[in-house]
Coordinates of C-alpha atoms in Angstrom, one line a residue:
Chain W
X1 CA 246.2 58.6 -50.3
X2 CA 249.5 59.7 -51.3
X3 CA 251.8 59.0 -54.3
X4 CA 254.5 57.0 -52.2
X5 CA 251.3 54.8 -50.6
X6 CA 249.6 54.2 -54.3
X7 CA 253.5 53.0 -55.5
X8 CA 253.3 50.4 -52.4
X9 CA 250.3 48.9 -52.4
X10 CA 250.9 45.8 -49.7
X11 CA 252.3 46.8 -47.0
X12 CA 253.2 43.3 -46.0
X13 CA 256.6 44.4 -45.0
X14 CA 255.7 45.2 -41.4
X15 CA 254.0 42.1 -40.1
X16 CA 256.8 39.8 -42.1
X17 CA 259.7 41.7 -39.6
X18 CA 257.2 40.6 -36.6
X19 CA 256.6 37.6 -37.5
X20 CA 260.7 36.8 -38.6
X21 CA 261.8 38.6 -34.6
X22 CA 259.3 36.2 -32.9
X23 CA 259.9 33.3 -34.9
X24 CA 263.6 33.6 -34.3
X25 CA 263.6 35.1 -30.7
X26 CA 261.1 31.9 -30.1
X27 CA 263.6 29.5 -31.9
X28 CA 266.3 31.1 -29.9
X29 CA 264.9 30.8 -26.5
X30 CA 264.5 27.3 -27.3
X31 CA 268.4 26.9 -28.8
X32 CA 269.3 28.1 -25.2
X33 CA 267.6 26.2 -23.2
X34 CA 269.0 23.1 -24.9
X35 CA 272.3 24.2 -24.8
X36 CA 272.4 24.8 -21.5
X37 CA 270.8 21.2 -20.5
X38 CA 273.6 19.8 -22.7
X39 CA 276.6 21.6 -20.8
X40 CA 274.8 20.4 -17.9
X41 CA 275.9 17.5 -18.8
X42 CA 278.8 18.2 -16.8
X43 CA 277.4 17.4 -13.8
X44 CA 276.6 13.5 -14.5
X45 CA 280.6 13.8 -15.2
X46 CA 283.5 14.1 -17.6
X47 CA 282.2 11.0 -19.3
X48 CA 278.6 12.2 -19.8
X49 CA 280.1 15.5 -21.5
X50 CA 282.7 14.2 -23.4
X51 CA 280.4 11.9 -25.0
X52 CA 277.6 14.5 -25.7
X53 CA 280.1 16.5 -27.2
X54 CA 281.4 13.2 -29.5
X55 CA 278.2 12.2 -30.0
X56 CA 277.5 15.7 -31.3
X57 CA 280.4 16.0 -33.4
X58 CA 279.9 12.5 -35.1
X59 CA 276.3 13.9 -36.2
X60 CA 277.8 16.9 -37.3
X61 CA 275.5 18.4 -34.6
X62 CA 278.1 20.8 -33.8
X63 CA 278.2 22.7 -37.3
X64 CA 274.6 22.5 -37.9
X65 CA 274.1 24.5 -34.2
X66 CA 276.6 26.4 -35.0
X67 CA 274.6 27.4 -38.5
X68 CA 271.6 27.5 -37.3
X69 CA 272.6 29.9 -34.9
X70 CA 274.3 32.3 -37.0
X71 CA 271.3 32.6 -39.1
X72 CA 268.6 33.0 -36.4
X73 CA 270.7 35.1 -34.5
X74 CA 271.7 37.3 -37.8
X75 CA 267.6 37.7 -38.6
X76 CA 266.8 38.4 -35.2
X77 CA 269.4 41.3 -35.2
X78 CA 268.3 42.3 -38.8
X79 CA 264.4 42.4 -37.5
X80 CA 265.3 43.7 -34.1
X81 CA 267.5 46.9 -34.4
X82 CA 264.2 48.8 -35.8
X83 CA 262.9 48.5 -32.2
X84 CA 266.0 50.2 -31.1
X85 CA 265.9 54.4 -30.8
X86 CA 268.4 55.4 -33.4
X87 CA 268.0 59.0 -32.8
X88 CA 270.1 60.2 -29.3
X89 CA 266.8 62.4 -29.0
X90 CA 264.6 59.6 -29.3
X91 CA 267.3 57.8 -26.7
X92 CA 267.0 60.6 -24.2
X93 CA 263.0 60.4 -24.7
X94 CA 262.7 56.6 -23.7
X95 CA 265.2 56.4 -20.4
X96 CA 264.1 59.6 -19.5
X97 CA 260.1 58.2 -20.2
X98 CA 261.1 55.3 -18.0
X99 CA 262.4 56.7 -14.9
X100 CA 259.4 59.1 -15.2
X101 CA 256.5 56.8 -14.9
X102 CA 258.7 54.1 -13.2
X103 CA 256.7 51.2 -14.7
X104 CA 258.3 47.2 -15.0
X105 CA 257.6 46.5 -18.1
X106 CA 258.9 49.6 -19.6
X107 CA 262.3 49.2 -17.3
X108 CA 262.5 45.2 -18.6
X109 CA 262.5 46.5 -22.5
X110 CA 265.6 48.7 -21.7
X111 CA 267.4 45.9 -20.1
X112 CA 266.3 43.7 -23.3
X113 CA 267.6 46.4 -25.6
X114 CA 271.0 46.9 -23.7
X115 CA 271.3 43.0 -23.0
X116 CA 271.0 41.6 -26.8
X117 CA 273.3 44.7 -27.7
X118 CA 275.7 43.5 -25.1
X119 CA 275.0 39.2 -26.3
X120 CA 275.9 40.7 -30.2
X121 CA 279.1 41.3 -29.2
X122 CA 279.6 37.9 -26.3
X123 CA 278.0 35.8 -29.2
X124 CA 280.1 36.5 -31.3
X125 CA 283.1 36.0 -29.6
X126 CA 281.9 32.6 -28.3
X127 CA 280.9 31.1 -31.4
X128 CA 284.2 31.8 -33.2
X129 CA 285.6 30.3 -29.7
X130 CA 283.8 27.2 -29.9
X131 CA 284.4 26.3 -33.4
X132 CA 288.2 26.8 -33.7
X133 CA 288.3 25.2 -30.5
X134 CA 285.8 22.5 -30.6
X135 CA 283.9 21.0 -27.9
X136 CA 285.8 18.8 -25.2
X137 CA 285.7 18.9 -21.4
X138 CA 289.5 19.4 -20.8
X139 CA 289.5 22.6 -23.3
X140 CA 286.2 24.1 -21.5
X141 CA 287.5 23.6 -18.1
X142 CA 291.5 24.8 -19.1
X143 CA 289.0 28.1 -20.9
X144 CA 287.2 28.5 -17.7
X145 CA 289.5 28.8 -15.1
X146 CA 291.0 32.2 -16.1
X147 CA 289.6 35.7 -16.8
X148 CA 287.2 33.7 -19.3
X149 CA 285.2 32.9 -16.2
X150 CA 283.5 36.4 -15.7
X151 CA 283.1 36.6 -19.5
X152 CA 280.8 33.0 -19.0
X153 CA 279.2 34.2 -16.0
X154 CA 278.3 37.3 -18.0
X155 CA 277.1 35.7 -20.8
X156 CA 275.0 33.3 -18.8
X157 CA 273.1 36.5 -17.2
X158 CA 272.6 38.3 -20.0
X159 CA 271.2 35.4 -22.1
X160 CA 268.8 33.5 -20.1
X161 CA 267.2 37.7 -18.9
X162 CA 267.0 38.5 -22.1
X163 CA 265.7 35.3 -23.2
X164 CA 263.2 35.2 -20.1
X165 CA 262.3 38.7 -21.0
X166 CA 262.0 38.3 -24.8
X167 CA 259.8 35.1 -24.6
X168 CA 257.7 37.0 -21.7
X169 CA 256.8 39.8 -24.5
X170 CA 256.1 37.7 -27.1
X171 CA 253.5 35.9 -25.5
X172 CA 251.7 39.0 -23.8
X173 CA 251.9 40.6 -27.6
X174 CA 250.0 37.4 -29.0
X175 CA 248.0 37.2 -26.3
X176 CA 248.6 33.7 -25.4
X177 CA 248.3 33.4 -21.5
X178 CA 248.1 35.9 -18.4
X179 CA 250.6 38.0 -17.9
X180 CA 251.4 38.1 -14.1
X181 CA 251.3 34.7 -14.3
X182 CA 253.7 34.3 -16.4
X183 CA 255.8 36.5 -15.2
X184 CA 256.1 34.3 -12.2
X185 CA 257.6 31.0 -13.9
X186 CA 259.5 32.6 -15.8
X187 CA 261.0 34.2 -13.1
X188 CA 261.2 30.7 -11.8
X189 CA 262.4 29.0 -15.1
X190 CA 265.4 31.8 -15.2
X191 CA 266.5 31.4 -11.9
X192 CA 267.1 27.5 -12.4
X193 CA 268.5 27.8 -15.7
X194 CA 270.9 30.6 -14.2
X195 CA 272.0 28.1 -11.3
X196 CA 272.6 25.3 -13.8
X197 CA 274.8 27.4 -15.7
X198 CA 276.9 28.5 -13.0
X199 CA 276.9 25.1 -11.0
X200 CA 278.4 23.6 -14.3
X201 CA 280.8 26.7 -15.0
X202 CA 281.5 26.1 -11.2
X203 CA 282.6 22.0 -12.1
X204 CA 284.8 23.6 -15.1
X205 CA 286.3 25.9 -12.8
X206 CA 287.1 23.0 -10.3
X207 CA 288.6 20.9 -13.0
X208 CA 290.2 23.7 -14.7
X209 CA 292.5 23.8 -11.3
X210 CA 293.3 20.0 -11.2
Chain S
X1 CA 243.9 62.3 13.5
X2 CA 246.2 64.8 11.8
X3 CA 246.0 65.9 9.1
X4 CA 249.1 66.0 6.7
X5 CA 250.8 68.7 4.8
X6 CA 251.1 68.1 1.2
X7 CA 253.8 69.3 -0.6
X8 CA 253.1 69.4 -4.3
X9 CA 255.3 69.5 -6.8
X10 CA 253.2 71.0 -10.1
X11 CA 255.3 71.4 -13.8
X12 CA 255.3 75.3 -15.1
X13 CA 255.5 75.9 -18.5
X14 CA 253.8 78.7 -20.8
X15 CA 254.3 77.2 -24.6
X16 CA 253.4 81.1 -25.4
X17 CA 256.2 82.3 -23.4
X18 CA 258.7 79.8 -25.3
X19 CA 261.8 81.4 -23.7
X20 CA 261.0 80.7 -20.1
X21 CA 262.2 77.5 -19.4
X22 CA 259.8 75.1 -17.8
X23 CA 259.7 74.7 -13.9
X24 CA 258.5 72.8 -10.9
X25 CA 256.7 75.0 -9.1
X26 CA 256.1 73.9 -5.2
X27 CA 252.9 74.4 -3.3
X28 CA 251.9 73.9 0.5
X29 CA 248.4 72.6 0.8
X30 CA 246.6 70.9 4.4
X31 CA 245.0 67.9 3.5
X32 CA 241.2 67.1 4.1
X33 CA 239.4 64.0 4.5
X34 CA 238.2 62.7 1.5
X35 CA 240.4 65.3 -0.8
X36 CA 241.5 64.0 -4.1
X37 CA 243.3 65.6 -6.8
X38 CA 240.7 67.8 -8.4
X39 CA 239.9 69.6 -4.8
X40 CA 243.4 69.8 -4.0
X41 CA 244.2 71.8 -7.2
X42 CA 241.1 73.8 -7.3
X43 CA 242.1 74.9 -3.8
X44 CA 245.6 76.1 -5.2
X45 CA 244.1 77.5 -8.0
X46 CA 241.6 79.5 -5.8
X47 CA 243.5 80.5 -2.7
X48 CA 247.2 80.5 -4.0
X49 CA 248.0 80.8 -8.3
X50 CA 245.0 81.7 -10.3
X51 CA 247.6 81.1 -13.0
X52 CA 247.8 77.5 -12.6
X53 CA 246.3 75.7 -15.7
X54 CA 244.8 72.7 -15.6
X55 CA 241.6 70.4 -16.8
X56 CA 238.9 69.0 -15.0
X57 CA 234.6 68.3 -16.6
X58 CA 233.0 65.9 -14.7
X59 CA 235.2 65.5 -11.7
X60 CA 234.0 61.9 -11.7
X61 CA 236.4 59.8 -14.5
X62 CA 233.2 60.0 -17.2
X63 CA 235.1 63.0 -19.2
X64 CA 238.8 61.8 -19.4
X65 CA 239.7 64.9 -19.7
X66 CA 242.1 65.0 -16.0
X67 CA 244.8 62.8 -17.3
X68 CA 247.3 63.6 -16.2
X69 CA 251.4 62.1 -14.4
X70 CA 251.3 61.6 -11.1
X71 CA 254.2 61.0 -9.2
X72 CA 255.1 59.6 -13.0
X73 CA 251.8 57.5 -12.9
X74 CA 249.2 58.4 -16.0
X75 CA 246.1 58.2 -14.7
X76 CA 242.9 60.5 -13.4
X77 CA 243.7 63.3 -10.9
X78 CA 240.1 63.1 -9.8
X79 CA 240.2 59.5 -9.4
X80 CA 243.0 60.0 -7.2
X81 CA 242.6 60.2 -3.7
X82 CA 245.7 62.3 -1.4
X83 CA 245.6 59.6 0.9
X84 CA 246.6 56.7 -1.3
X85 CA 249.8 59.2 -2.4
X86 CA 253.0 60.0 -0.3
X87 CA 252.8 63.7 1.1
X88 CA 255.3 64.9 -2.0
X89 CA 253.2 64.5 -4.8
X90 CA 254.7 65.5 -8.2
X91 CA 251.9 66.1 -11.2
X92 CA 253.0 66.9 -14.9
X93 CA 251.1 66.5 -17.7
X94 CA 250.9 63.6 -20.3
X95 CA 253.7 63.6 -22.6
X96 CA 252.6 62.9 -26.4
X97 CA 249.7 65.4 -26.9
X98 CA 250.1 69.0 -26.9
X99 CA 251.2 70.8 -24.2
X100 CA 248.6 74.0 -23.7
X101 CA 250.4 74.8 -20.5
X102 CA 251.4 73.7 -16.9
X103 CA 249.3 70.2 -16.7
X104 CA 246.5 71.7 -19.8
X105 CA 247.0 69.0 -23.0
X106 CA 244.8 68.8 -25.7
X107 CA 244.1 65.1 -26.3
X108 CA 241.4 66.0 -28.7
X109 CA 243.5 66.9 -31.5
X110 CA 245.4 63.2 -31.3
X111 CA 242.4 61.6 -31.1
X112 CA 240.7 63.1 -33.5
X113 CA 243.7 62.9 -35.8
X114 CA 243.7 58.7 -35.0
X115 CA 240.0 58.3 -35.8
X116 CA 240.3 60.0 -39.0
X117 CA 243.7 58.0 -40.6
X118 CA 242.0 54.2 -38.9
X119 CA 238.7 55.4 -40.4
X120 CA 236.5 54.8 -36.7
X121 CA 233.2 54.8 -37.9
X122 CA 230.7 52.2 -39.2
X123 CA 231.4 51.3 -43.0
X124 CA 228.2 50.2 -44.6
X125 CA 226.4 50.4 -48.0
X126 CA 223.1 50.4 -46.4
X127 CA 220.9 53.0 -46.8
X128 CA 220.0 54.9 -43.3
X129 CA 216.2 54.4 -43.3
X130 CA 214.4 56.5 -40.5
X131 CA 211.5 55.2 -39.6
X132 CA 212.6 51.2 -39.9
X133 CA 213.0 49.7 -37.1
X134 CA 216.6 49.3 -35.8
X135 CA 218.6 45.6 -36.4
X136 CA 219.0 43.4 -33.5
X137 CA 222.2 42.3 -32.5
X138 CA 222.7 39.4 -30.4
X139 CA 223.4 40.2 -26.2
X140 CA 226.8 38.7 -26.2
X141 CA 227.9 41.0 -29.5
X142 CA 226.6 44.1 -27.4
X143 CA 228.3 43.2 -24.4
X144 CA 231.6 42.8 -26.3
X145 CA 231.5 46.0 -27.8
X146 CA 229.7 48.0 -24.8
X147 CA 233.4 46.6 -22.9
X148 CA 235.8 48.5 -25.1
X149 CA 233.8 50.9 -25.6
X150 CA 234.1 52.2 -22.3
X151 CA 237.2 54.1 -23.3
X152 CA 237.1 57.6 -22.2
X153 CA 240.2 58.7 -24.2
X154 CA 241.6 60.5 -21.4
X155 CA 244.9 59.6 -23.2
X156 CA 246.5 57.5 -20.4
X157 CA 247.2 54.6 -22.2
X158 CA 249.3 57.1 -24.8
X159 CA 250.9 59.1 -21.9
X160 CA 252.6 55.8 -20.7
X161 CA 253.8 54.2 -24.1
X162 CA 256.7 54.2 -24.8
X163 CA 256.8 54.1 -27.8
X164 CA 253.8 56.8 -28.7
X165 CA 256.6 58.9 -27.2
X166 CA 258.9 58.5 -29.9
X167 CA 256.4 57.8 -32.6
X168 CA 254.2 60.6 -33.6
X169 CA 252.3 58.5 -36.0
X170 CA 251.7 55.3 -33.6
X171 CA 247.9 54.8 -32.8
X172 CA 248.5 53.5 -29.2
X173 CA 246.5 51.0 -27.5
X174 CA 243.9 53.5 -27.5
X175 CA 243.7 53.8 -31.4
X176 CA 243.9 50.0 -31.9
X177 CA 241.4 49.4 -29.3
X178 CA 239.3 51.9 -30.6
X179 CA 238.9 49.7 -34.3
X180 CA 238.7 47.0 -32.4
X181 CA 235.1 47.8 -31.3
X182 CA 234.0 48.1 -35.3
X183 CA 235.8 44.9 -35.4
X184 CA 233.6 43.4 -33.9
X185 CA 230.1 45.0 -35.1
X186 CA 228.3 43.3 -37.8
X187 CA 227.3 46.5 -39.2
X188 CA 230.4 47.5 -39.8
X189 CA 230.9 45.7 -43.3
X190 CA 234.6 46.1 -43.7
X191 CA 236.8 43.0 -44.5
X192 CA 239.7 42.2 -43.0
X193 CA 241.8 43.2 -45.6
X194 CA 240.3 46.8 -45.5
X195 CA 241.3 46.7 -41.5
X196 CA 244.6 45.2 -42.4
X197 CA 245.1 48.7 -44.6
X198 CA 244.5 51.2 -41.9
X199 CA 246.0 49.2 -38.7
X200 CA 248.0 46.3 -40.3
X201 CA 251.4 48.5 -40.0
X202 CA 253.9 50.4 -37.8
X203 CA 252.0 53.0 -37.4
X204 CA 249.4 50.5 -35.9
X205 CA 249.5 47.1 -34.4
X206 CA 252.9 46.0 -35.2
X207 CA 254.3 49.2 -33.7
X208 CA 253.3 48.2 -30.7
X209 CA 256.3 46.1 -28.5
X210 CA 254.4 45.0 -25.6
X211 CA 255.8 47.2 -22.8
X212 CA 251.6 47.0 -21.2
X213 CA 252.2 50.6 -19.4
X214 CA 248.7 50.9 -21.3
X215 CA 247.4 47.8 -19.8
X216 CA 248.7 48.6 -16.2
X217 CA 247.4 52.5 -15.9
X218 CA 244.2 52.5 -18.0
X219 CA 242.2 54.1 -14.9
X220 CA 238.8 52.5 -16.3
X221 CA 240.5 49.0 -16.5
X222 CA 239.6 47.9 -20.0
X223 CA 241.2 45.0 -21.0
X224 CA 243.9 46.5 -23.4
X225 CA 246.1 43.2 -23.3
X226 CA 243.6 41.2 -24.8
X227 CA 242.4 43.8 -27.3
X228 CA 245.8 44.5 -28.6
X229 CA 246.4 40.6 -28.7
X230 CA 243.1 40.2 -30.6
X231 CA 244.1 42.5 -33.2
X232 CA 247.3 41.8 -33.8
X233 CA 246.2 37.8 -34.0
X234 CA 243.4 39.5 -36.7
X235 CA 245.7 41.1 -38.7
X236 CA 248.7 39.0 -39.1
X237 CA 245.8 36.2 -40.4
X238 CA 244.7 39.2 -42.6
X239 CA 248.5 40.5 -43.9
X240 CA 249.6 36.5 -44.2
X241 CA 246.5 35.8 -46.4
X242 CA 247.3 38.9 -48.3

């Protein structure tokens, strides 16, 4: 025992920043998901969207997401950068670790890292977007059909892999299910949600040029 | 059939001689049938670089004491067979423990080191009498504990985390699995809070970030996965309750 251990007696700390990255990379996963079903929406039509979207605004839907997100999203980040190598020797270990023994899992945690780094900065941008702009099918499609198109089809990528990747982890960690099979739907799950993303930023697109 | 020629790539480095700069060092070597790691560098060692450090004991994956990267894999050179690997094999040694020289660590330090701060032994206020005859514990109990107990700590699990690597203080899969067996045994009269103390941190299961290179290359196939789930499940009940 040492004097700094006596001073802290529980050392709770540890287990509440677990428990506050799953909880909120679980809540997360599932905030995306639903998103994306809802600009899906697109597909049934301009109608179906529009009315979503009023439906959503009515309810004050809108701000609550909008909320909700910036507080999961802001304790994620908070209980998530610790995971991150902040030392550029301890940065040089890992990648250099990872092309060594060439393993998956290890290669998938990298991408996680450099995706939600990437997302901090994307999220950001489309959240302010979406709430000085509001939601309505004209304004999407008029947003999509210029350079904001890549930054979409980026976005999409980066969240559903990272989501995909983050919810594949936290199960394995808790032990839940097994793992290869899981790997396999989620590999399934992502693809679909990744083609329903870009089939509806492909209708955008398509309206954006009418 | 033909036999190959292996070309083998084997790390250099002298930690005594700290100014020469480590090196891959390339050796020629004809396979045989049957050859697996542990003949192949004996026969280098014999016929080609007396020099060459490396560690074998039992030559038959009891000892764990052949860990060891190859081509970037941790796991058992004399498990390893040549003809289940391409004819460029690269070997270095496991990262994390000491390097004693070329593919020569010593995992007993580490080890020893881990056992000490998770307090691996039996806890109990009973008194050791001699000639009584010993408890019985039930089959299934046994079984359990027989399972994980398997672990040779040949230091695999540790080579391939990721985290271990940047985390001098981390227990590994290895460490965690380790408690996990006095977990389990009734005779070990610890309560969850006292496990929560020594692995309920960082440092133990909440270090770990799931990246299962321990899971995929332990070479004896204990079920590190579950174990680490199982403890982690254990100690957050333990920490929330605290």
């Amino acid at each position: 025992m040492q004097l700094q251990r006596a001073l802290t007696p529980s050392r709770k700390a540890d287990l509440l920043t677990e428990l506050v990255q799953t909880v909120s990379g679980l809540l997360l996963v599932g905030f995306l998901w639903t998103h994306m079903l809802f600009v899906g929406s697109i597909l049934l039509g301009v109608e179906a969207f529009n009315r979503l979207a009023d439906f959503m605004e009515q309810f004050r839907l809108l701000d609550i997401a909008v909320v909700f997100v910036i507080l999961t999203a802001g304790a994620h980040v908070g209980a998530v950068l610790r995971r991150i190598p902040s030392r550029w020797q301890e940065q040089k270990i890992v990648w250099k670790h990872a092309r060594t023994i060439k393993h998956n899992d290890t290669w998938s945690w990298i991408f996680q890292a450099v995706t939600g780094s990437a997302m901090l900065i994307l999220i950001t941008i489309h959240v302010f977007v979406v709430v000085y702009a509001g939601i309505d099918s004209k304004l999407s499609a008029d947003r999509v059909h210029s350079w904001m198109l890549a930054f979409y089809a980026v976005l999409l990528v980066l969240a559903e892999y990272h989501a995909s990747v983050g919810l594949y982890r936290a199960l394995v960690k808790w032990g839940v299910v097994k793992r290869h099979s899981l790997k396999r739907v989620l590999t399934v799950i992502t693809i679909c949600t990744i083609g329903l993303g870009l089939a509806s930023l492909g209708v955008f697109f398509a309206l954006g040029g009418s | 059939m033909s036999s190959r020629q292996l070309t083998l790539h084997i790390f250099r480095y002298n930690p005594e001689t700290p100014k020469q700069q480590p090196t891959t060092q390339t050796y020629l070597l004809q396979e045989e049938p049957g050859m697996t790691l542990f003949i192949a560098l004996n026969k280098i060692r014999e016929e080609q670089d007396p020099g060459l450090k490396f560690d074998f004991v039992c030559r038959a994956g009891i000892c764990g004491s052949c860990g060891m990267l190859i081509n970037g894999r941790p796991t058992l050179a004399c498990r390893t067979l040549t003809k289940d690997l391409p004819a460029n094999i690269t070997l270095m040694p496991l990262p994390v423990f000491k390097l004693l020289g070329d593919l020569s660590v010593d995992t007993g330090t580490w080890f020893r080191d881990v056992s000490v701060r998770t307090e691996a032994w039996v806890h109990t206020d009973k008194a050791f009498i001699p000639d009584a005859q010993e408890e019985r514990m039930d089959n299934e109990t046994a079984q359990q504990i027989y399972e994980v107990e398997r672990c040779i700590e040949c230091g695999c699990c540790i080579g391939g985390c990721a985290t271990a690597n940047i985390k001098p203080n981390f227990i590994g899969a290895a460490g965690v699995n380790r408690l996990s067996r006095f977990m389990i045994d009734p005779r070990d009269e610890r309560n969850e809070q006292e496990y929560f103390d020594v692995v309920g941190s960082e440092d133990g299961i909440f270090g770990c970030i799931g990246l299962m290179a321990c899971d995929d290359n332990c070479p004896i196939g204990i079920p590190l996965q579950g174990q680490l789930a199982y403890v982690r499940r254990k100690m957050a009940l333990a920490g929330w309750r605290r």
